[in-house]
Amino acid sequence: MPNRLNPVTIPYTKHQITDIDIAYVKEVLCSDFITQGSMVNKFEEQILDILEFEYGDALAVNSGTSALHLACLALGVSKGDLVWTSPLTFAASANCARMCGARVDFVDVDPITGCMDTISLEEKLYSSPIPPKVVIPVHYAGHSCQMKKVKELANKYGFSIIEDACHALGGKYLDKYIGSCEFSDAVVFSFHPAKAITTGEGGMVLTNNPEIGEKIRRLRSHGIEKDKSKFKYLNSPTDIDKVGWFYEQWDLGYNYRMTDIQAALGFSQSLRLEEYQKRRRDIADRYQRELNKEFLTLPCETSEEVDHAWHLYVVQVLNYRNNLYEYLHSLGIYVQVHYPPVHLHPYYQELKYKKGDFPVAERLYYHRLLSLPMYPSLTEDQQSMVIYLINRYFK
Ligand SMILES: *Cc1c(COP(=O)(O)O)cnc(C)c1O
């Protein structure tokens, strides 16, 4: 067993690269094309296939943040618009709106799931003079938000929905994979190494609205349209069939392309997504059986509607969370706290948010949340050690 002189190293999350992954990447490296090309298409199709999203569009980009930014742009978010998201998330969920010049506001979270609370959302909509243009619910830790309710409110108040599903690849809501856009206009995933599968850096937008899909396809590559049949005009009187070199820039776009090198890694990783999900579920089940439940509140699926993706295993520590954090770190178990609420960052404080604005998210962050090790390659012995050390701490 580890002690202060003999620590182990167990992170809260960890990616896994296999020889097969390396072989896929090497094949691209040795080919004639290395940036966005056929491998990106193949990866996109594979994700649609895995998520059983038959009539959807999948657009791979170079990060989850880029995916959020492009989803906002494609939904027309611009200066003066209002976007609402959760305060208990990674800053990118809010930054994407700021990148479009929009104002950001937050809706406090449910104290059990950490997801945007739909009762608070309804109250805020009711009392706001102007409704938001877009609401971005975050499936915190991999637990779906109550999307049926969010969609109902969207229909009533006329806002669009982007699901920040960066935690939720492989999870389900109402028996459908998260990503199917049943209750939203777009869904965003990240392939950062901390996430379910990785491309190093990378992200994806899924949508079932072809117009949004087309717009994102252009925006990720400079706003350029290359499809001749769609050209708005030609700048020379030449016969259209002869101008093979011609393209048009329609919007102010970005270079947010994913490379084929990254897509090869993502494609190979995605072949293991189901196996990874099963392993994550097993780890969660074992924590549930064996961890102390007197001093910890363990995460759960709050209704039949939710199949948790178990991206993070976030417990709530009833007392002295920081002490437990220090204790585990001193033994080499690198638990983490997700997240410092977005509205408390200096940047958002300058935008006039203050402590106390979103009390549930703040209470969870300051006193309760702790992300325990959760990743497919966590061994049984390692998990035994984590469980033993935590339970011993509370004795
Ligand atoms: C990881 C993450 C992002 C950003 O993804 P990147 O690929 O790192 O840009 C956005 N939102 C949430 C909730 C995330 O966890």
Short mmCIF file of C-alpha atoms and ligand atoms in Angstrom, two decimals:
data_model
loop_
_atom_site.label_atom_id
_atom_site.label_comp_id
_atom_site.label_asym_id
_atom_site.label_seq_id
_atom_site.Cartn_x
_atom_site.Cartn_y
_atom_site.Cartn_z
CA MET A 1 0.00 0.00 0.00
CA PRO A 2 1.28 3.50 -0.76
CA ASN A 3 2.25 5.94 1.92
CA ARG A 4 3.87 9.38 1.89
CA LEU A 5 7.31 7.88 1.20
CA ASN A 6 6.06 5.41 -1.32
CA PRO A 7 3.46 7.13 -3.47
CA VAL A 8 1.72 5.73 -6.54
CA THR A 9 0.67 7.77 -9.55
CA ILE A 10 -2.98 7.45 -10.43
CA PRO A 11 -4.45 10.39 -12.37
CA TYR A 12 -8.17 11.18 -12.49
CA THR A 13 -8.20 10.50 -16.23
CA LYS A 14 -5.83 9.04 -18.80
CA HIS A 15 -5.90 8.41 -22.52
CA GLN A 16 -4.84 5.12 -24.05
CA ILE A 17 -2.91 4.62 -27.29
CA THR A 18 -2.60 1.13 -28.77
CA ASP A 19 -0.38 -0.33 -31.48
CA ILE A 20 -3.40 -0.36 -33.76
CA ASP A 21 -3.86 3.39 -33.20
CA ILE A 22 -0.23 3.92 -34.14
CA ALA A 23 -0.60 1.79 -37.26
CA TYR A 24 -3.60 3.87 -38.44
CA VAL A 25 -1.70 7.12 -37.84
CA LYS A 26 1.41 5.80 -39.53
CA GLU A 27 -0.56 4.85 -42.62
CA VAL A 28 -1.69 8.47 -43.00
CA LEU A 29 1.79 9.81 -42.28
CA CYS A 30 3.17 7.67 -45.09
CA SER A 31 0.45 8.69 -47.56
CA ASP A 32 0.23 11.67 -49.91
CA PHE A 33 -2.34 13.62 -47.88
CA ILE A 34 -2.00 14.48 -44.23
CA THR A 35 -4.43 17.29 -43.52
CA GLN A 36 -8.23 17.24 -43.82
CA GLY A 37 -9.05 14.59 -46.41
CA SER A 38 -10.55 11.16 -46.76
CA MET A 39 -9.64 10.04 -43.24
CA VAL A 40 -11.60 12.95 -41.77
CA ASN A 41 -14.63 11.86 -43.84
CA LYS A 42 -14.17 8.30 -42.67
CA PHE A 43 -13.97 9.37 -39.02
CA GLU A 44 -17.08 11.55 -39.36
CA GLU A 45 -19.06 8.73 -40.95
CA GLN A 46 -17.88 6.32 -38.30
CA ILE A 47 -19.11 8.58 -35.48
CA LEU A 48 -22.52 8.94 -37.16
CA ASP A 49 -22.61 5.18 -37.53
CA ILE A 50 -21.68 4.46 -33.91
CA LEU A 51 -24.23 6.99 -32.65
CA GLU A 52 -26.91 5.52 -34.97
CA PHE A 53 -27.52 8.98 -36.40
CA GLU A 54 -28.67 8.09 -39.87
CA TYR A 55 -29.62 11.46 -41.35
CA GLY A 56 -27.13 13.63 -39.50
CA ASP A 57 -24.12 15.65 -40.48
CA ALA A 58 -20.84 15.30 -38.57
CA LEU A 59 -18.17 17.97 -38.96
CA ALA A 60 -14.76 17.30 -37.45
CA VAL A 61 -12.68 20.30 -36.36
CA ASN A 62 -9.46 20.94 -34.48
CA SER A 63 -10.95 21.24 -30.96
CA GLY A 64 -14.14 21.09 -28.95
CA THR A 65 -13.82 24.82 -28.46
CA SER A 66 -13.72 25.41 -32.23
CA ALA A 67 -16.76 23.15 -32.55
CA LEU A 68 -18.67 25.27 -30.00
CA HIS A 69 -17.56 28.49 -31.72
CA LEU A 70 -18.69 27.31 -35.16
CA ALA A 71 -21.99 25.97 -33.81
CA CYS A 72 -22.69 29.43 -32.32
CA LEU A 73 -21.75 31.17 -35.58
CA ALA A 74 -23.87 28.79 -37.66
CA LEU A 75 -26.85 29.55 -35.42
CA GLY A 76 -26.32 33.23 -36.13
CA VAL A 77 -24.98 34.28 -32.73
CA SER A 78 -23.47 37.75 -33.07
CA LYS A 79 -22.83 40.99 -31.24
CA GLY A 80 -25.58 41.94 -28.84
CA ASP A 81 -27.13 38.46 -28.72
CA LEU A 82 -27.57 36.62 -25.46
CA VAL A 83 -26.30 33.08 -24.82
CA TRP A 84 -26.96 31.13 -21.63
CA THR A 85 -24.96 28.20 -20.34
CA SER A 86 -24.08 26.42 -17.12
CA PRO A 87 -21.62 27.99 -14.67
CA LEU A 88 -20.30 24.54 -13.70
CA THR A 89 -18.31 23.76 -16.83
CA PHE A 90 -15.08 24.35 -18.67
CA ALA A 91 -14.74 28.01 -19.69
CA ALA A 92 -15.08 27.17 -23.40
CA SER A 93 -18.85 26.55 -22.98
CA ALA A 94 -19.20 30.29 -22.35
CA ASN A 95 -16.20 31.61 -24.29
CA CYS A 96 -17.68 30.39 -27.59
CA ALA A 97 -20.44 32.98 -27.27
CA ARG A 98 -17.98 35.73 -26.34
CA MET A 99 -15.96 34.85 -29.46
CA CYS A 100 -19.06 35.80 -31.47
CA GLY A 101 -19.38 39.08 -29.57
CA ALA A 102 -22.45 37.87 -27.67
CA ARG A 103 -23.25 38.42 -24.01
CA VAL A 104 -23.16 35.39 -21.75
CA ASP A 105 -25.38 34.62 -18.80
CA PHE A 106 -25.64 31.50 -16.67
CA VAL A 107 -28.35 29.25 -15.26
CA ASP A 108 -27.55 27.57 -11.96
CA VAL A 109 -27.17 23.80 -11.77
CA ASP A 110 -29.04 20.91 -10.20
CA PRO A 111 -27.34 20.04 -6.88
CA ILE A 112 -27.37 16.30 -7.61
CA THR A 113 -26.32 16.04 -11.28
CA GLY A 114 -24.40 19.31 -11.72
CA CYS A 115 -26.34 19.83 -14.98
CA MET A 116 -28.25 23.02 -15.83
CA ASP A 117 -31.34 23.03 -13.62
CA THR A 118 -34.46 23.19 -15.80
CA ILE A 119 -36.57 24.78 -13.06
CA SER A 120 -34.04 27.61 -12.73
CA LEU A 121 -33.99 27.86 -16.53
CA GLU A 122 -37.76 28.17 -16.69
CA GLU A 123 -37.81 30.82 -13.94
CA LYS A 124 -35.05 32.80 -15.59
CA LEU A 125 -36.82 32.69 -18.97
CA TYR A 126 -40.04 33.81 -17.34
CA SER A 127 -38.44 36.79 -15.64
CA SER A 128 -36.04 37.88 -18.42
CA PRO A 129 -37.05 40.84 -20.58
CA ILE A 130 -35.20 39.33 -23.57
CA PRO A 131 -34.92 35.59 -24.14
CA PRO A 132 -31.52 34.13 -25.05
CA LYS A 133 -30.73 33.41 -28.68
CA VAL A 134 -29.02 30.13 -27.76
CA VAL A 135 -28.90 27.98 -24.64
CA ILE A 136 -25.93 25.63 -24.18
CA PRO A 137 -26.68 22.89 -21.65
CA VAL A 138 -23.65 20.87 -20.55
CA HIS A 139 -23.98 17.14 -19.86
CA TYR A 140 -21.87 17.40 -16.74
CA ALA A 141 -19.56 14.41 -16.13
CA GLY A 142 -21.47 12.49 -18.82
CA HIS A 143 -24.95 12.69 -17.29
CA SER A 144 -27.48 14.05 -19.77
CA CYS A 145 -29.41 17.20 -18.94
CA GLN A 146 -33.22 17.01 -19.03
CA MET A 147 -33.29 17.76 -22.72
CA LYS A 148 -37.01 17.12 -23.20
CA LYS A 149 -37.75 20.00 -20.84
CA VAL A 150 -35.09 22.26 -22.37
CA LYS A 151 -36.57 21.63 -25.85
CA GLU A 152 -40.07 22.36 -24.59
CA LEU A 153 -38.86 25.72 -23.25
CA ALA A 154 -37.00 26.38 -26.53
CA ASN A 155 -40.25 25.95 -28.44
CA LYS A 156 -42.05 28.28 -26.06
CA TYR A 157 -39.40 31.01 -25.88
CA GLY A 158 -37.83 30.66 -29.31
CA PHE A 159 -34.19 29.94 -28.57
CA SER A 160 -31.83 27.44 -30.24
CA ILE A 161 -29.98 24.69 -28.37
CA ILE A 162 -26.35 23.56 -28.60
CA GLU A 163 -25.59 20.56 -26.39
CA ASP A 164 -22.09 20.75 -24.96
CA ALA A 165 -21.62 16.99 -24.96
CA CYS A 166 -17.85 17.09 -24.51
CA HIS A 167 -18.31 14.75 -21.50
CA ALA A 168 -21.03 12.61 -22.96
CA LEU A 169 -19.80 10.67 -26.00
CA GLY A 170 -21.21 7.15 -25.58
CA GLY A 171 -23.94 8.22 -23.15
CA LYS A 172 -27.64 8.01 -23.91
CA TYR A 173 -30.81 9.94 -23.25
CA LEU A 174 -34.21 8.32 -23.74
CA ASP A 175 -32.53 5.29 -25.31
CA LYS A 176 -30.81 7.33 -28.00
CA TYR A 177 -27.13 8.14 -28.12
CA ILE A 178 -26.27 11.69 -27.14
CA GLY A 179 -25.40 13.33 -30.43
CA SER A 180 -28.61 12.49 -32.25
CA CYS A 181 -29.91 16.09 -32.03
CA GLU A 182 -33.37 14.88 -31.07
CA PHE A 183 -33.70 17.83 -28.67
CA SER A 184 -31.21 20.33 -30.08
CA ASP A 185 -29.91 22.10 -33.17
CA ALA A 186 -26.33 20.92 -32.71
CA VAL A 187 -24.27 18.69 -30.43
CA VAL A 188 -20.58 19.23 -29.71
CA PHE A 189 -17.93 16.68 -28.74
CA SER A 190 -14.26 17.08 -27.79
CA PHE A 191 -11.42 14.64 -28.47
CA HIS A 192 -8.97 16.14 -25.99
CA PRO A 193 -6.95 13.35 -24.29
CA ALA A 194 -9.04 13.69 -21.12
CA LYS A 195 -12.22 12.76 -23.02
CA ALA A 196 -13.82 9.42 -23.97
CA ILE A 197 -11.70 9.02 -27.11
CA THR A 198 -8.92 11.27 -28.34
CA THR A 199 -7.35 12.74 -31.46
CA GLY A 200 -4.71 14.65 -29.48
CA GLU A 201 -6.73 17.81 -29.95
CA GLY A 202 -10.00 17.73 -31.82
CA GLY A 203 -13.72 18.20 -31.78
CA MET A 204 -16.90 17.61 -33.75
CA VAL A 205 -20.27 19.18 -34.36
CA LEU A 206 -23.26 16.98 -35.11
CA THR A 207 -26.44 18.42 -36.54
CA ASN A 208 -29.55 17.23 -38.35
CA ASN A 209 -30.06 20.61 -39.98
CA PRO A 210 -28.34 20.55 -43.42
CA GLU A 211 -28.09 24.35 -43.50
CA ILE A 212 -26.18 24.42 -40.21
CA GLY A 213 -24.01 21.56 -41.46
CA GLU A 214 -23.14 23.40 -44.68
CA LYS A 215 -22.35 26.58 -42.86
CA ILE A 216 -20.00 24.82 -40.45
CA ARG A 217 -18.36 22.96 -43.33
CA ARG A 218 -17.45 26.30 -44.87
CA LEU A 219 -16.57 28.11 -41.65
CA ARG A 220 -14.05 25.48 -40.58
CA SER A 221 -12.10 26.15 -43.76
CA HIS A 222 -11.92 29.95 -44.17
CA GLY A 223 -15.57 30.36 -45.17
CA ILE A 224 -14.65 29.04 -48.60
CA GLU A 225 -17.09 27.27 -50.94
CA LYS A 226 -15.59 24.96 -53.55
CA ASP A 227 -18.74 23.35 -54.91
CA LYS A 228 -19.10 24.81 -58.41
CA SER A 229 -22.81 24.13 -58.58
CA LYS A 230 -23.29 26.56 -55.69
CA PHE A 231 -21.13 29.47 -56.80
CA LYS A 232 -22.75 32.86 -56.38
CA TYR A 233 -20.86 34.29 -59.34
CA LEU A 234 -17.69 33.86 -61.34
CA ASN A 235 -15.19 36.66 -61.56
CA SER A 236 -14.33 35.85 -65.15
CA PRO A 237 -16.59 35.16 -68.10
CA THR A 238 -15.03 31.71 -68.59
CA ASP A 239 -17.21 28.64 -69.01
CA ILE A 240 -17.91 27.25 -65.51
CA ASP A 241 -16.67 23.77 -66.40
CA LYS A 242 -13.25 25.11 -67.27
CA VAL A 243 -12.54 27.00 -64.09
CA GLY A 244 -11.19 24.18 -61.98
CA TRP A 245 -9.11 26.55 -59.90
CA PHE A 246 -11.94 28.80 -58.82
CA TYR A 247 -13.48 29.03 -55.36
CA GLU A 248 -15.51 31.60 -53.48
CA GLN A 249 -15.21 32.89 -49.97
CA TRP A 250 -18.71 33.40 -48.58
CA ASP A 251 -18.18 34.08 -44.89
CA LEU A 252 -15.41 35.17 -42.58
CA GLY A 253 -14.25 31.68 -41.64
CA TYR A 254 -11.35 30.13 -39.79
CA ASN A 255 -8.79 27.42 -40.23
CA TYR A 256 -10.32 24.99 -37.76
CA ARG A 257 -9.64 21.87 -39.85
CA MET A 258 -8.83 18.52 -38.30
CA THR A 259 -5.88 16.77 -39.93
CA ASP A 260 -6.11 13.27 -41.40
CA ILE A 261 -3.40 12.33 -38.90
CA GLN A 262 -5.73 13.21 -36.03
CA ALA A 263 -8.74 11.64 -37.73
CA ALA A 264 -6.85 8.35 -38.13
CA LEU A 265 -6.25 8.28 -34.39
CA GLY A 266 -9.89 9.17 -33.73
CA PHE A 267 -11.16 6.52 -36.12
CA SER A 268 -9.03 3.84 -34.51
CA GLN A 269 -10.02 4.96 -31.00
CA SER A 270 -13.70 4.99 -31.89
CA LEU A 271 -13.52 1.26 -32.64
CA ARG A 272 -13.03 0.80 -28.87
CA LEU A 273 -15.69 3.25 -27.70
CA GLU A 274 -18.18 0.53 -26.75
CA GLU A 275 -15.56 -1.47 -24.89
CA TYR A 276 -14.43 1.71 -23.11
CA GLN A 277 -18.00 2.53 -22.11
CA LYS A 278 -18.45 -0.91 -20.62
CA ARG A 279 -15.22 -0.59 -18.63
CA ARG A 280 -16.22 2.87 -17.36
CA ARG A 281 -19.61 1.49 -16.28
CA ASP A 282 -17.89 -1.38 -14.42
CA ILE A 283 -15.60 1.05 -12.60
CA ALA A 284 -18.60 3.18 -11.62
CA ASP A 285 -20.51 0.11 -10.41
CA ARG A 286 -17.60 -0.94 -8.23
CA TYR A 287 -17.19 2.53 -6.69
CA GLN A 288 -20.93 2.45 -6.01
CA ARG A 289 -20.68 -0.92 -4.24
CA GLU A 290 -17.54 -0.31 -2.23
CA LEU A 291 -17.08 3.38 -1.42
CA ASN A 292 -18.11 4.83 1.93
CA LYS A 293 -21.64 6.21 1.55
CA GLU A 294 -21.83 7.83 4.96
CA PHE A 295 -19.41 10.64 4.15
CA LEU A 296 -19.71 10.68 0.37
CA THR A 297 -22.65 11.18 -1.96
CA LEU A 298 -21.98 9.09 -5.04
CA PRO A 299 -23.06 10.03 -8.55
CA CYS A 300 -25.93 8.15 -10.12
CA GLU A 301 -28.31 8.11 -13.06
CA THR A 302 -31.16 10.23 -11.73
CA SER A 303 -33.83 8.67 -13.92
CA GLU A 304 -34.56 5.82 -16.31
CA GLU A 305 -34.11 8.33 -19.11
CA VAL A 306 -30.34 8.57 -18.61
CA ASP A 307 -27.48 6.22 -19.52
CA HIS A 308 -24.45 7.89 -17.94
CA ALA A 309 -21.31 8.18 -20.11
CA TRP A 310 -19.14 8.14 -16.95
CA HIS A 311 -16.58 10.55 -18.38
CA LEU A 312 -15.91 11.75 -14.83
CA TYR A 313 -16.71 10.03 -11.55
CA VAL A 314 -17.60 13.03 -9.39
CA VAL A 315 -18.39 12.33 -5.74
CA GLN A 316 -19.68 14.92 -3.30
CA VAL A 317 -17.67 15.00 -0.09
CA LEU A 318 -19.94 15.96 2.79
CA ASN A 319 -17.17 17.51 4.93
CA TYR A 320 -13.64 18.80 4.45
CA ARG A 321 -13.30 18.07 0.74
CA ASN A 322 -10.01 19.96 0.56
CA ASN A 323 -8.46 17.77 3.26
CA LEU A 324 -9.38 14.62 1.37
CA TYR A 325 -7.95 16.17 -1.81
CA GLU A 326 -4.65 16.95 -0.05
CA TYR A 327 -4.49 13.52 1.53
CA LEU A 328 -5.01 11.69 -1.78
CA HIS A 329 -2.56 13.94 -3.63
CA SER A 330 0.09 13.26 -0.98
CA LEU A 331 -0.29 9.57 -1.82
CA GLY A 332 -0.05 10.10 -5.58
CA ILE A 333 -3.75 9.84 -6.35
CA TYR A 334 -4.39 12.91 -8.45
CA VAL A 335 -8.07 13.54 -7.91
CA GLN A 336 -9.38 16.79 -9.39
CA VAL A 337 -12.11 19.39 -8.92
CA HIS A 338 -14.41 20.11 -11.89
CA TYR A 339 -14.86 23.07 -12.23
CA PRO A 340 -14.06 26.52 -10.88
CA PRO A 341 -17.41 28.14 -11.83
CA VAL A 342 -17.01 30.11 -15.05
CA HIS A 343 -18.57 33.33 -13.71
CA LEU A 344 -15.90 33.51 -10.98
CA HIS A 345 -12.95 33.70 -13.39
CA PRO A 346 -11.39 37.19 -13.44
CA TYR A 347 -12.43 37.62 -17.08
CA TYR A 348 -16.11 37.05 -16.25
CA GLN A 349 -15.85 39.06 -13.02
CA GLU A 350 -14.89 42.00 -15.23
CA LEU A 351 -18.16 41.37 -17.07
CA LYS A 352 -19.96 42.10 -13.77
CA TYR A 353 -20.58 38.64 -12.34
CA LYS A 354 -19.92 38.20 -8.67
CA LYS A 355 -19.63 35.59 -6.00
CA GLY A 356 -23.05 34.46 -4.87
CA ASP A 357 -24.69 34.80 -8.30
CA PHE A 358 -25.01 31.03 -8.80
CA PRO A 359 -25.01 29.56 -5.31
CA VAL A 360 -25.52 25.87 -6.13
CA ALA A 361 -22.57 25.73 -8.52
CA GLU A 362 -20.46 27.66 -5.99
CA ARG A 363 -21.36 25.43 -3.06
CA LEU A 364 -20.57 22.31 -5.08
CA TYR A 365 -17.27 23.77 -6.23
CA TYR A 366 -16.06 25.21 -2.93
CA HIS A 367 -17.12 22.38 -0.64
CA ARG A 368 -18.20 19.19 -2.30
CA LEU A 369 -16.97 18.05 -5.71
CA LEU A 370 -14.12 15.62 -6.22
CA SER A 371 -13.40 13.69 -9.42
CA LEU A 372 -12.00 10.24 -8.64
CA PRO A 373 -9.86 8.21 -11.06
CA MET A 374 -12.03 7.06 -13.98
CA TYR A 375 -10.55 5.77 -17.22
CA PRO A 376 -10.64 2.46 -19.10
CA SER A 377 -7.06 1.44 -18.30
CA LEU A 378 -7.50 1.92 -14.52
CA THR A 379 -6.64 -1.56 -13.20
CA GLU A 380 -8.61 -3.45 -10.57
CA ASP A 381 -5.66 -3.18 -8.20
CA GLN A 382 -5.43 0.55 -8.71
CA GLN A 383 -9.14 0.96 -8.08
CA SER A 384 -8.83 -1.22 -4.96
CA MET A 385 -6.16 1.13 -3.68
CA VAL A 386 -8.25 4.24 -4.35
CA ILE A 387 -11.25 2.72 -2.59
CA TYR A 388 -9.18 1.44 0.34
CA LEU A 389 -7.44 4.77 0.92
CA ILE A 390 -10.65 6.81 0.75
CA ASN A 391 -12.55 4.48 3.07
CA ARG A 392 -9.62 4.40 5.50
CA TYR A 393 -9.55 8.19 5.54
CA PHE A 394 -13.12 8.29 6.87
CA LYS A 395 -12.53 5.68 9.62
C1 LIG B 1 -13.14 19.64 -22.94
C2 LIG B 1 -14.33 20.53 -22.91
C3 LIG B 1 -14.51 21.57 -23.81
C4 LIG B 1 -13.47 22.02 -24.79
O1 LIG B 1 -12.94 21.06 -25.58
P1 LIG B 1 -11.45 21.24 -26.19
O2 LIG B 1 -11.39 20.12 -27.17
O3 LIG B 1 -10.49 21.11 -25.07
O4 LIG B 1 -11.40 22.57 -26.85
C5 LIG B 1 -15.71 22.27 -23.78
N1 LIG B 1 -16.65 22.00 -22.87
C6 LIG B 1 -16.49 21.01 -21.96
C7 LIG B 1 -17.60 20.74 -21.00
C8 LIG B 1 -15.32 20.27 -21.94
O5 LIG B 1 -15.16 19.33 -20.99
#
